[in-house]
Amino acid sequence: MIAVALLIATQAAPVFAPPLDRPLTMTTETVRTEGTTTRRFIAHRTVRFSAAPDGYRVTVTLDAAAPGEEDSDPAGLLRAGFERLAGRTVVLQLDRAGAVVGIDDLPATWRAVTDGMAALAPTGTDPATRKRAARVRAIVATLATQPEAAQRRMIGSLVTPLIAPELVAEAATPSPPRAVRVPATSVYGKAELDGLRAVRSRPDGIEISVSATGPVAVGTASATITLETLRRIDPATGLVVESREQVETLASDGSLHSERLTVTRLTR
């Protein structure tokens, strides 16, 4: 009985075994449509894992990003901040399960990111531009004083979307789709959506999908948000080799108000 219990625990344990000392390319493409305007943002990162005494080290080198969105929302600001890291290598320490536990020279890296965010503030003098600039400055001022743990979490997002060994363990025990509440963000603001989450084991990897929908409102304006996500994980490494997130916002009359599709792929 003890042997069986140990075997089950071993089979269900998270597996994180990234390929070592070889470059991996992480490519993220975001396409955002609002009305008749479509913007595209493409970013490439080179990721290399190596062994460390208590886990792993991972180096991330960002290429110069293709021209894309110029938004003052937090996600757009973070992308602008990461663009300031283009050409330099960021080194992160991971534990054996893939969690980020340290970042080399975090103060200088964080300062470069916040400088990149600040540079996104527009310089015009008309009221709308001044309001947008003030919003950017307020967000940057808040982020500049974030505690070290929060800084590490945000810089760690350079690689954490790739690491999901816990999902490999979850897929080892088949289960039916389950109801979930998931957050979503649109031009109308944030919302909590009701949806379904499914985990499937396939010949080419493990798939985790989420489909959710729900209402969102700002003042008297209301809309419906639909969210579809899909992640495919390599069970041998615990790495996410492909992820897709599509968010559609439908106006109250049923017309498409905005759409955002983000696709990330990891290739060797």
PDB file of N, CA, C and O in Angstrom, residues 102-130:
ATOM      1  N   GLY A 102      14.907  34.889  -7.677  1.00  0.00           N
ATOM      2  CA  GLY A 102      15.881  35.973  -7.658  1.00  0.00           C
ATOM      3  C   GLY A 102      16.168  36.481  -9.064  1.00  0.00           C
ATOM      4  O   GLY A 102      15.953  35.767 -10.044  1.00  0.00           O
ATOM      5  N   ILE A 103      16.619  37.729  -9.136  1.00  0.00           N
ATOM      6  CA  ILE A 103      16.987  38.348 -10.419  1.00  0.00           C
ATOM      7  C   ILE A 103      18.291  39.094 -10.221  1.00  0.00           C
ATOM      8  O   ILE A 103      18.408  39.917  -9.296  1.00  0.00           O
ATOM      9  N   ASP A 104      19.268  38.814 -11.069  1.00  0.00           N
ATOM     10  CA  ASP A 104      20.546  39.515 -10.974  1.00  0.00           C
ATOM     11  C   ASP A 104      20.343  41.003 -11.248  1.00  0.00           C
ATOM     12  O   ASP A 104      19.642  41.376 -12.194  1.00  0.00           O
ATOM     13  N   ASP A 105      20.974  41.841 -10.431  1.00  0.00           N
ATOM     14  CA  ASP A 105      20.952  43.292 -10.615  1.00  0.00           C
ATOM     15  C   ASP A 105      19.528  43.814 -10.819  1.00  0.00           C
ATOM     16  O   ASP A 105      19.240  44.576 -11.739  1.00  0.00           O
ATOM     17  N   LEU A 106      18.648  43.414  -9.904  1.00  0.00           N
ATOM     18  CA  LEU A 106      17.240  43.807 -10.008  1.00  0.00           C
ATOM     19  C   LEU A 106      17.042  45.320  -9.990  1.00  0.00           C
ATOM     20  O   LEU A 106      16.243  45.835 -10.788  1.00  0.00           O
ATOM     21  N   PRO A 107      17.726  46.096  -9.126  1.00  0.00           N
ATOM     22  CA  PRO A 107      17.467  47.544  -9.110  1.00  0.00           C
ATOM     23  C   PRO A 107      17.701  48.215 -10.465  1.00  0.00           C
ATOM     24  O   PRO A 107      16.876  49.032 -10.906  1.00  0.00           O
ATOM     25  N   ALA A 108      18.807  47.876 -11.137  1.00  0.00           N
ATOM     26  CA  ALA A 108      19.093  48.502 -12.435  1.00  0.00           C
ATOM     27  C   ALA A 108      18.092  48.046 -13.492  1.00  0.00           C
ATOM     28  O   ALA A 108      17.668  48.841 -14.350  1.00  0.00           O
ATOM     29  N   THR A 109      17.712  46.782 -13.448  1.00  0.00           N
ATOM     30  CA  THR A 109      16.746  46.268 -14.418  1.00  0.00           C
ATOM     31  C   THR A 109      15.392  46.938 -14.229  1.00  0.00           C
ATOM     32  O   THR A 109      14.741  47.350 -15.196  1.00  0.00           O
ATOM     33  N   TRP A 110      14.967  47.071 -12.971  1.00  0.00           N
ATOM     34  CA  TRP A 110      13.678  47.698 -12.696  1.00  0.00           C
ATOM     35  C   TRP A 110      13.688  49.171 -13.104  1.00  0.00           C
ATOM     36  O   TRP A 110      12.709  49.676 -13.647  1.00  0.00           O
ATOM     37  N   ARG A 111      14.809  49.847 -12.875  1.00  0.00           N
ATOM     38  CA  ARG A 111      14.913  51.254 -13.250  1.00  0.00           C
ATOM     39  C   ARG A 111      14.806  51.412 -14.773  1.00  0.00           C
ATOM     40  O   ARG A 111      14.150  52.339 -15.272  1.00  0.00           O
ATOM     41  N   ALA A 112      15.424  50.505 -15.523  1.00  0.00           N
ATOM     42  CA  ALA A 112      15.327  50.568 -16.985  1.00  0.00           C
ATOM     43  C   ALA A 112      13.885  50.374 -17.438  1.00  0.00           C
ATOM     44  O   ALA A 112      13.409  51.066 -18.356  1.00  0.00           O
ATOM     45  N   VAL A 113      13.162  49.465 -16.790  1.00  0.00           N
ATOM     46  CA  VAL A 113      11.773  49.204 -17.159  1.00  0.00           C
ATOM     47  C   VAL A 113      10.900  50.424 -16.877  1.00  0.00           C
ATOM     48  O   VAL A 113      10.102  50.850 -17.718  1.00  0.00           O
ATOM     49  N   THR A 114      11.031  51.014 -15.693  1.00  0.00           N
ATOM     50  CA  THR A 114      10.199  52.175 -15.366  1.00  0.00           C
ATOM     51  C   THR A 114      10.567  53.388 -16.231  1.00  0.00           C
ATOM     52  O   THR A 114       9.692  54.186 -16.577  1.00  0.00           O
ATOM     53  N   ASP A 115      11.845  53.526 -16.602  1.00  0.00           N
ATOM     54  CA  ASP A 115      12.231  54.606 -17.525  1.00  0.00           C
ATOM     55  C   ASP A 115      11.554  54.419 -18.876  1.00  0.00           C
ATOM     56  O   ASP A 115      11.105  55.389 -19.508  1.00  0.00           O
ATOM     57  N   GLY A 116      11.478  53.159 -19.328  1.00  0.00           N
ATOM     58  CA  GLY A 116      10.808  52.887 -20.599  1.00  0.00           C
ATOM     59  C   GLY A 116       9.328  53.194 -20.542  1.00  0.00           C
ATOM     60  O   GLY A 116       8.733  53.710 -21.494  1.00  0.00           O
ATOM     61  N   MET A 117       8.704  52.906 -19.397  1.00  0.00           N
ATOM     62  CA  MET A 117       7.294  53.249 -19.220  1.00  0.00           C
ATOM     63  C   MET A 117       7.091  54.755 -19.237  1.00  0.00           C
ATOM     64  O   MET A 117       6.175  55.274 -19.895  1.00  0.00           O
ATOM     65  N   ALA A 118       7.941  55.471 -18.520  1.00  0.00           N
ATOM     66  CA  ALA A 118       7.809  56.924 -18.432  1.00  0.00           C
ATOM     67  C   ALA A 118       7.935  57.578 -19.794  1.00  0.00           C
ATOM     68  O   ALA A 118       7.294  58.601 -20.080  1.00  0.00           O
ATOM     69  N   ALA A 119       8.768  56.990 -20.662  1.00  0.00           N
ATOM     70  CA  ALA A 119       8.975  57.572 -21.992  1.00  0.00           C
ATOM     71  C   ALA A 119       7.730  57.493 -22.859  1.00  0.00           C
ATOM     72  O   ALA A 119       7.643  58.177 -23.890  1.00  0.00           O
ATOM     73  N   LEU A 120       6.753  56.683 -22.444  1.00  0.00           N
ATOM     74  CA  LEU A 120       5.523  56.554 -23.228  1.00  0.00           C
ATOM     75  C   LEU A 120       4.557  57.710 -22.983  1.00  0.00           C
ATOM     76  O   LEU A 120       3.574  57.872 -23.704  1.00  0.00           O
ATOM     77  N   ALA A 121       4.816  58.542 -21.984  1.00  0.00           N
ATOM     78  CA  ALA A 121       3.934  59.676 -21.701  1.00  0.00           C
ATOM     79  C   ALA A 121       3.992  60.678 -22.860  1.00  0.00           C
ATOM     80  O   ALA A 121       5.071  61.122 -23.249  1.00  0.00           O
ATOM     81  N   PRO A 122       2.865  61.056 -23.443  1.00  0.00           N
ATOM     82  CA  PRO A 122       2.862  62.013 -24.559  1.00  0.00           C
ATOM     83  C   PRO A 122       3.230  63.414 -24.082  1.00  0.00           C
ATOM     84  O   PRO A 122       3.124  63.742 -22.902  1.00  0.00           O
ATOM     85  N   THR A 123       3.649  64.262 -25.021  1.00  0.00           N
ATOM     86  CA  THR A 123       4.144  65.589 -24.656  1.00  0.00           C
ATOM     87  C   THR A 123       3.274  66.732 -25.168  1.00  0.00           C
ATOM     88  O   THR A 123       3.655  67.891 -25.046  1.00  0.00           O
ATOM     89  N   GLY A 124       2.145  66.414 -25.737  1.00  0.00           N
ATOM     90  CA  GLY A 124       1.274  67.473 -26.239  1.00  0.00           C
ATOM     91  C   GLY A 124       0.663  68.303 -25.129  1.00  0.00           C
ATOM     92  O   GLY A 124       0.717  67.948 -23.945  1.00  0.00           O
ATOM     93  N   THR A 125       0.050  69.434 -25.495  1.00  0.00           N
ATOM     94  CA  THR A 125      -0.513  70.346 -24.490  1.00  0.00           C
ATOM     95  C   THR A 125      -2.039  70.397 -24.501  1.00  0.00           C
ATOM     96  O   THR A 125      -2.632  71.108 -23.686  1.00  0.00           O
ATOM     97  N   ASP A 126      -2.674  69.671 -25.401  1.00  0.00           N
ATOM     98  CA  ASP A 126      -4.135  69.694 -25.403  1.00  0.00           C
ATOM     99  C   ASP A 126      -4.644  68.895 -24.205  1.00  0.00           C
ATOM    100  O   ASP A 126      -3.935  68.051 -23.649  1.00  0.00           O
ATOM    101  N   PRO A 127      -5.867  69.167 -23.748  1.00  0.00           N
ATOM    102  CA  PRO A 127      -6.367  68.543 -22.513  1.00  0.00           C
ATOM    103  C   PRO A 127      -6.321  67.011 -22.529  1.00  0.00           C
ATOM    104  O   PRO A 127      -5.944  66.390 -21.530  1.00  0.00           O
ATOM    105  N   ALA A 128      -6.707  66.393 -23.655  1.00  0.00           N
ATOM    106  CA  ALA A 128      -6.731  64.925 -23.707  1.00  0.00           C
ATOM    107  C   ALA A 128      -5.329  64.354 -23.568  1.00  0.00           C
ATOM    108  O   ALA A 128      -5.118  63.369 -22.853  1.00  0.00           O
ATOM    109  N   THR A 129      -4.360  64.994 -24.241  1.00  0.00           N
ATOM    110  CA  THR A 129      -2.984  64.507 -24.163  1.00  0.00           C
ATOM    111  C   THR A 129      -2.414  64.705 -22.768  1.00  0.00           C
ATOM    112  O   THR A 129      -1.723  63.830 -22.230  1.00  0.00           O
ATOM    113  N   ARG A 130      -2.692  65.851 -22.168  1.00  0.00           N
ATOM    114  CA  ARG A 130      -2.195  66.098 -20.812  1.00  0.00           C
ATOM    115  C   ARG A 130      -2.795  65.107 -19.818  1.00  0.00           C
ATOM    116  O   ARG A 130      -2.117  64.648 -18.894  1.00  0.00           O
TER     117      ARG A 130
END
